PDB file of C-alpha atoms in Angstrom:
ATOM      1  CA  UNK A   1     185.920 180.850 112.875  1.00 81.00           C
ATOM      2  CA  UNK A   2     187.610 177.912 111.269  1.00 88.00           C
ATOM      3  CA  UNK A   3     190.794 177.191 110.845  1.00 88.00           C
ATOM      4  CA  UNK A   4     192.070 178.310 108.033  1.00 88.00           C
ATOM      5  CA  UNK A   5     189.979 181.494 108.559  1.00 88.00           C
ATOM      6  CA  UNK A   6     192.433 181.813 111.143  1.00 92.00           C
ATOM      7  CA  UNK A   7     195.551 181.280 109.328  1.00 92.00           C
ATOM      8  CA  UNK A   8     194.371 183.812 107.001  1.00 90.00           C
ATOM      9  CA  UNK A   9     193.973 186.174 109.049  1.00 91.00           C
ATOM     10  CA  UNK A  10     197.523 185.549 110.278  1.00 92.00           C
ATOM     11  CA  UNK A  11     198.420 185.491 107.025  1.00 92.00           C
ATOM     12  CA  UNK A  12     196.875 189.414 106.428  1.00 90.00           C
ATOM     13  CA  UNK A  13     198.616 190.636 109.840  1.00 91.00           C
ATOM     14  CA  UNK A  14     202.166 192.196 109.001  1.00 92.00           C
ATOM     15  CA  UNK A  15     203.036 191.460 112.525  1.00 95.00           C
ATOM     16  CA  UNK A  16     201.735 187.422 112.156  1.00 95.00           C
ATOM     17  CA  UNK A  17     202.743 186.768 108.566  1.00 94.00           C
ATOM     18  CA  UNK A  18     206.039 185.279 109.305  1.00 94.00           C
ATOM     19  CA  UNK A  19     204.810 182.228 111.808  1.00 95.00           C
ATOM     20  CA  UNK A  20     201.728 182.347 109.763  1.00 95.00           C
ATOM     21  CA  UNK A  21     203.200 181.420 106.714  1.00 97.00           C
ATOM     22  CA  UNK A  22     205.585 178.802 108.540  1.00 97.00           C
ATOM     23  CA  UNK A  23     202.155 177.333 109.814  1.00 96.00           C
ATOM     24  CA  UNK A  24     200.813 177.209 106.147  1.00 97.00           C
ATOM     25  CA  UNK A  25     203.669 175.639 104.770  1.00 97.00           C
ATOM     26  CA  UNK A  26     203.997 172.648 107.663  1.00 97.00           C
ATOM     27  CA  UNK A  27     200.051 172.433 107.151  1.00 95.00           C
ATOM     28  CA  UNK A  28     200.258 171.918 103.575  1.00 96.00           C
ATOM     29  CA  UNK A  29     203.700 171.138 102.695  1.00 97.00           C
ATOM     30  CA  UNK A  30     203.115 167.302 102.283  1.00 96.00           C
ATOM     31  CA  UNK A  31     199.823 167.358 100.243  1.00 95.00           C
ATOM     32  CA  UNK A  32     200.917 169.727  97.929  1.00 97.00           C
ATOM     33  CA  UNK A  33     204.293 167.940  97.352  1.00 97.00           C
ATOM     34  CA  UNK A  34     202.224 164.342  96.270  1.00 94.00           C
ATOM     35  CA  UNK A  35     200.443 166.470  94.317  1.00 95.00           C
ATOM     36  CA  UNK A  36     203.139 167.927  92.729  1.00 96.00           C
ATOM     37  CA  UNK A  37     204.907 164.672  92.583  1.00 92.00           C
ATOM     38  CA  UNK A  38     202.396 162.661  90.731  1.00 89.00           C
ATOM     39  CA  UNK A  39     202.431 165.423  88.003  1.00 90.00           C
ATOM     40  CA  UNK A  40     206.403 165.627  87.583  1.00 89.00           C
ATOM     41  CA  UNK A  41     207.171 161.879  88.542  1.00 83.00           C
ATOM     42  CA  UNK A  42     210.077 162.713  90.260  1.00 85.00           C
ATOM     43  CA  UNK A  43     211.197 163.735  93.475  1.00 88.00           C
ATOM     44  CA  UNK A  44     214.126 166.091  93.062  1.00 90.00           C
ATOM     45  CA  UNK A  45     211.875 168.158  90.554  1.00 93.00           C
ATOM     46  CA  UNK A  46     208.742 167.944  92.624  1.00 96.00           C
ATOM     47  CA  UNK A  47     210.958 169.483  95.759  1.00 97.00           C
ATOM     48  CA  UNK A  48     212.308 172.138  93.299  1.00 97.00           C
ATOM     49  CA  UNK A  49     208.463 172.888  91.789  1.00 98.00           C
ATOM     50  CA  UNK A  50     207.225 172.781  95.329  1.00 98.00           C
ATOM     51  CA  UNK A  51     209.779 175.772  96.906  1.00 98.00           C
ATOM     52  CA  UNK A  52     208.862 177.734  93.305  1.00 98.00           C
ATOM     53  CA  UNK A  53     204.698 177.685  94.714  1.00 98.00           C
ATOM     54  CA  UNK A  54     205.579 177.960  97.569  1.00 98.00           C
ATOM     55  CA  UNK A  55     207.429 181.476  96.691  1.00 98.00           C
ATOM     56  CA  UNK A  56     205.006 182.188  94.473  1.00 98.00           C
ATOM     57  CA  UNK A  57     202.386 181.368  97.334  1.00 97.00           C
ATOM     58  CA  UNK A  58     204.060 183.780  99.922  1.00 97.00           C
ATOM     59  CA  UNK A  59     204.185 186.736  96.842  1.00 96.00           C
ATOM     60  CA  UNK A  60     200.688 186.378  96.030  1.00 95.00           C
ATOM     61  CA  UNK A  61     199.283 185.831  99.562  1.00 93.00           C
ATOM     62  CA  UNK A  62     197.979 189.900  99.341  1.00 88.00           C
ATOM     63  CA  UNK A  63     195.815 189.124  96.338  1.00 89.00           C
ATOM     64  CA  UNK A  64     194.071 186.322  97.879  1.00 90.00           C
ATOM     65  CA  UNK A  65     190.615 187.131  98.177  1.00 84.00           C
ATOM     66  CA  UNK A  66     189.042 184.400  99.546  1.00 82.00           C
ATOM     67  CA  UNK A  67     186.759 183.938  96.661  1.00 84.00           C
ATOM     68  CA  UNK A  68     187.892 180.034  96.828  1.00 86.00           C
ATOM     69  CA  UNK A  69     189.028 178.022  99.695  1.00 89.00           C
ATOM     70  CA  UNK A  70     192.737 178.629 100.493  1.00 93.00           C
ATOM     71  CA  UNK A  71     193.984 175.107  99.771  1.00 91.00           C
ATOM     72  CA  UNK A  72     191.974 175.468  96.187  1.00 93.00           C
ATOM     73  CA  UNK A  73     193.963 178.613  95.424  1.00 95.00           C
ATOM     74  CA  UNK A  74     197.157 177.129  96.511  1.00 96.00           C
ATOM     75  CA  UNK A  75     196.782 173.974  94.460  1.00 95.00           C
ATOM     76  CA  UNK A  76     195.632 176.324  91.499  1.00 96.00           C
ATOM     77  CA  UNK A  77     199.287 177.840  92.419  1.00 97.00           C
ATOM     78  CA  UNK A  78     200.695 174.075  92.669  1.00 98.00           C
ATOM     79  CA  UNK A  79     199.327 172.662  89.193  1.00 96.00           C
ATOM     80  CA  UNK A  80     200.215 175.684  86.834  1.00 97.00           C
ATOM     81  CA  UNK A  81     203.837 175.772  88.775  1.00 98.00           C
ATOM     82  CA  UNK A  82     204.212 171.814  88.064  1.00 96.00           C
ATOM     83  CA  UNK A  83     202.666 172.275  84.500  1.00 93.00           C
ATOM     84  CA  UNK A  84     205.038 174.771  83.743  1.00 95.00           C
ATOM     85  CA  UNK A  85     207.647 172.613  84.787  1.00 94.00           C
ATOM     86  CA  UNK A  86     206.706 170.215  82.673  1.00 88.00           C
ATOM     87  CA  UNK A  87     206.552 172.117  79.298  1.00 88.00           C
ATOM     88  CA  UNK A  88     209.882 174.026  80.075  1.00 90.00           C
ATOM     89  CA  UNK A  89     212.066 170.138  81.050  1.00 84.00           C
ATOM     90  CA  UNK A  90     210.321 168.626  77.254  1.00 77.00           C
ATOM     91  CA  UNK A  91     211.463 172.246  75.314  1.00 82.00           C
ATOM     92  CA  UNK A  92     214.772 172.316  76.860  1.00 81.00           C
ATOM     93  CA  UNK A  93     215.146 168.744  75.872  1.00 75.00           C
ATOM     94  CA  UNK A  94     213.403 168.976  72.711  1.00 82.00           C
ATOM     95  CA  UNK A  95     210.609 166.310  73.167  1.00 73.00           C
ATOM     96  CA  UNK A  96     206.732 166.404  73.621  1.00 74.00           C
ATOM     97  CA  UNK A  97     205.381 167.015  77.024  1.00 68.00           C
ATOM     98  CA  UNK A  98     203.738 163.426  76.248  1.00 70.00           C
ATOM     99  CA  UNK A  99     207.494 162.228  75.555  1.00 70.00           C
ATOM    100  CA  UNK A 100     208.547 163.284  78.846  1.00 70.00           C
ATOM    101  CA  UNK A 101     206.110 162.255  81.189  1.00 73.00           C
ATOM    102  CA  UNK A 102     206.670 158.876  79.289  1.00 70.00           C
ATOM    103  CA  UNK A 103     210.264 159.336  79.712  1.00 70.00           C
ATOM    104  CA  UNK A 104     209.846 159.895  83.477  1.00 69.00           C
ATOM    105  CA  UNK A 105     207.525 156.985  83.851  1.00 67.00           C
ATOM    106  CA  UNK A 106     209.730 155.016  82.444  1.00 67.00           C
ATOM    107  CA  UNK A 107     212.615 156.143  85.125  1.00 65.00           C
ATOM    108  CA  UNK A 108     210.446 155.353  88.179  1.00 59.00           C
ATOM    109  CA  UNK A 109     212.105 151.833  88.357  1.00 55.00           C
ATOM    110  CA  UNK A 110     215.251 153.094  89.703  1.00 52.00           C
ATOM    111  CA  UNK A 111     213.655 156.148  91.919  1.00 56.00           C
ATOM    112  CA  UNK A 112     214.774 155.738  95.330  1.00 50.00           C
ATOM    113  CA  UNK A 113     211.945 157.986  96.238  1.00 56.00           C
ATOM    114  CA  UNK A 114     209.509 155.310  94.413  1.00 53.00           C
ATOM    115  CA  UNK A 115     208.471 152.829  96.879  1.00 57.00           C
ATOM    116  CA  UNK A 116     205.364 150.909  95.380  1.00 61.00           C
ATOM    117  CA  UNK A 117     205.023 147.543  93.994  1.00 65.00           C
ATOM    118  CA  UNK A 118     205.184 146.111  90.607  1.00 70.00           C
ATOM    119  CA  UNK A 119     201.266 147.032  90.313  1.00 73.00           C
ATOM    120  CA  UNK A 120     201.799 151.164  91.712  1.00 75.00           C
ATOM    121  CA  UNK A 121     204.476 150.944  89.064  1.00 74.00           C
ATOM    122  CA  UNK A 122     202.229 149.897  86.179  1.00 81.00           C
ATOM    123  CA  UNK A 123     199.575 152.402  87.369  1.00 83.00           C
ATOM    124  CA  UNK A 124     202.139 155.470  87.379  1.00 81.00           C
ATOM    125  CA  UNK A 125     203.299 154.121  83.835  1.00 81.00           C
ATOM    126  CA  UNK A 126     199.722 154.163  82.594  1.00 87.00           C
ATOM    127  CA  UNK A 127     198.729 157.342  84.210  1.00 88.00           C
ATOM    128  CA  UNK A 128     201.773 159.055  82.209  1.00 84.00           C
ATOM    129  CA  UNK A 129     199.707 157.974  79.128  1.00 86.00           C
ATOM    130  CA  UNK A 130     196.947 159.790  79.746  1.00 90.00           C
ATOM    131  CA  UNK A 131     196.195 163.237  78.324  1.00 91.00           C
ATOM    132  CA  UNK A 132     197.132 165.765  80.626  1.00 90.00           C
ATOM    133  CA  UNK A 133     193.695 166.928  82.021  1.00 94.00           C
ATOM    134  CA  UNK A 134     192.597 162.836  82.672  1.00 95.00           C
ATOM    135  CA  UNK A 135     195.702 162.435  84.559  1.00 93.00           C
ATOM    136  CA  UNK A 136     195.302 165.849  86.394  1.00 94.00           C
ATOM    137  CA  UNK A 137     191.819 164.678  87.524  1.00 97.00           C
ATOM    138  CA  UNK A 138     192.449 161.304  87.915  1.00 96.00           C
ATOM    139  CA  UNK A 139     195.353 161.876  90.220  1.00 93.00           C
ATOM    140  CA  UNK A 140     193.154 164.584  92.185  1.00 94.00           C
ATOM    141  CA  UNK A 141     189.925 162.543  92.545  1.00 96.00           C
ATOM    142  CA  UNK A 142     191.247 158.923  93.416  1.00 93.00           C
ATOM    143  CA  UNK A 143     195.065 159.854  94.888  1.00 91.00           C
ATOM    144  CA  UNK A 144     194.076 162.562  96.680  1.00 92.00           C
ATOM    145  CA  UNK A 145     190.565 161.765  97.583  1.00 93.00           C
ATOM    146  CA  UNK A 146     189.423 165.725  95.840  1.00 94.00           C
ATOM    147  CA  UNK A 147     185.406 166.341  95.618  1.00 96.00           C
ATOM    148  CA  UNK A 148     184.878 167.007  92.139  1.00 97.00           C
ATOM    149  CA  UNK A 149     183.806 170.639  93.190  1.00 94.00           C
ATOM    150  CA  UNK A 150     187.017 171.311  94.746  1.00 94.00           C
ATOM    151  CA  UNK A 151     188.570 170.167  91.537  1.00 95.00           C
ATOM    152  CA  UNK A 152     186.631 172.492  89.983  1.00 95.00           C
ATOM    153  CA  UNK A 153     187.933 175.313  91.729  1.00 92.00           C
ATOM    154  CA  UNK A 154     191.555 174.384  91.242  1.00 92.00           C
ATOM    155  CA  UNK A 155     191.295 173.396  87.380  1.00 93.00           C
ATOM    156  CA  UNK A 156     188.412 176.031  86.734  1.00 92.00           C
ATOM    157  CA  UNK A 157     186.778 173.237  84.454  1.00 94.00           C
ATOM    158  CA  UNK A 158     182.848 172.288  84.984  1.00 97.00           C
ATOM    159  CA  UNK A 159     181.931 169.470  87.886  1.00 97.00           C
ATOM    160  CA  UNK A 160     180.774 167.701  84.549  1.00 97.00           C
ATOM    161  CA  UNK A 161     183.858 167.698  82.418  1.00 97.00           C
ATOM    162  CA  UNK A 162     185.265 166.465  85.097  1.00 97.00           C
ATOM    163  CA  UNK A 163     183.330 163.449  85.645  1.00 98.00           C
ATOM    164  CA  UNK A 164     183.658 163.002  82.681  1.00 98.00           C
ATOM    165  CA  UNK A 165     187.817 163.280  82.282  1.00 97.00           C
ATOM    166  CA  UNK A 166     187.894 160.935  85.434  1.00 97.00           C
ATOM    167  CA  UNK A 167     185.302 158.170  83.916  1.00 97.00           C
ATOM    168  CA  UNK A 168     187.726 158.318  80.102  1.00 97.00           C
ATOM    169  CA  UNK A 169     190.438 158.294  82.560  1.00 96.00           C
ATOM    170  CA  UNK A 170     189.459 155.295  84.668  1.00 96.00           C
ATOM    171  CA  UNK A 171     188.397 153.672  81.175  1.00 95.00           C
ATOM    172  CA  UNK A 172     192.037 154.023  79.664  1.00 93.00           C
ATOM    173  CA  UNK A 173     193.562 152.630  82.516  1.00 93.00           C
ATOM    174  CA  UNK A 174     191.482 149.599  83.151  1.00 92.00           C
ATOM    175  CA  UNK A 175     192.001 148.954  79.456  1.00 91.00           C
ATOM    176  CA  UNK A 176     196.072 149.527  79.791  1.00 87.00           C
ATOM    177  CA  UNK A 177     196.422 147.626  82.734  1.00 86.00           C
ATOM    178  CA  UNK A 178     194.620 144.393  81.567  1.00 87.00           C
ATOM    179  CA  UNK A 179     195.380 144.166  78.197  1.00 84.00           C
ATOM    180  CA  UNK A 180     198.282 146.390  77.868  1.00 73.00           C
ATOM    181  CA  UNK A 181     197.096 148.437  75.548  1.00 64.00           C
ATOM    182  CA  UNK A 182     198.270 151.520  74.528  1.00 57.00           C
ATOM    183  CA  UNK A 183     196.264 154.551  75.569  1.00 54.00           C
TER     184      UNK A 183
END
């Protein structure tokens, strides 16, 4: 039995659910926040996104059904949460997601949370560029190290649109970064 076979079935036990789900969260609670974090570009909203999955997580845990792996469902959970984040900030400003995420980008200079060079900084500026999808799988596959079937699972996309997203993606940002041109 692996691991998280285990925490599963902690998870399913009314009596274990409790220090199951504490396990879960100190398990996962850092991955899914970088995750999170390089989709909202900042850190007060990626804390707030990440308590929303995680509630949403701890609601939903009875219709998990194992037909993925558990961290594939819960980044499923992660994305959509952070997406939705995303599209609600630009409407209740009144800009384009694209506008936002630009907007955001932009604001990374004077994060406190933001601790990478000049060069991380450029990256993250070109990355908020990108379409949505490049960025998603961009960020997944070189970030967070993600086999493109795992991807797969989480973004319910084809193995092959996604090497493909990644290889425009990589494309566009080579192209930013040395010549500074727009995406």
């Amino acid at each position: 039995m692996t691991a998280e076979e285990r925490l599963l079935d902690r998870l399913q036990d009314p009596e274990t659910l409790h220090q199951g789900f504490g396990e879960l969260v100190n398990e996962y609670k850092e991955r899914l926040y970088w995750h999170i974090r390089r989709i909202v570009l900042n850190h007060a909203d990626a804390d707030d996104v990440l308590q929303n999955t995680f509630v949403k997580i701890y609601r939903n845990l009875h219709g998990f059904k194992g037909e993925s792996k558990l961290y594939s469902w819960m980044y499923r959970i992660a994305t959509n949460e952070a997406l939705s984040f995303l599209k609600s900030k630009s409407r209740r400003l009144g800009v384009t997601e694209g506008s936002y995420t630009e907007m955001m980008a932009e604001k990374l200079e004077s994060d406190v949370y933001f601790d990478g060079d000049d060069i991380a900084l450029q990256l993250q500026k070109a990355l908020a560029l990108l379409p949505e999808k490049q960025r998603l799988v961009f960020n997944m596959k070189y970030f967070e190290d993600m086999k493109y079937h795992d991807i797969s699972e989480v973004l319910g996309t084809s193995v092959g649109a996604l090497k493909a997203s990644y290889h425009l993606a990589v494309k566009k940002l080579e192209k930013y970064l040395t010549h500074g041109d727009v995406l």
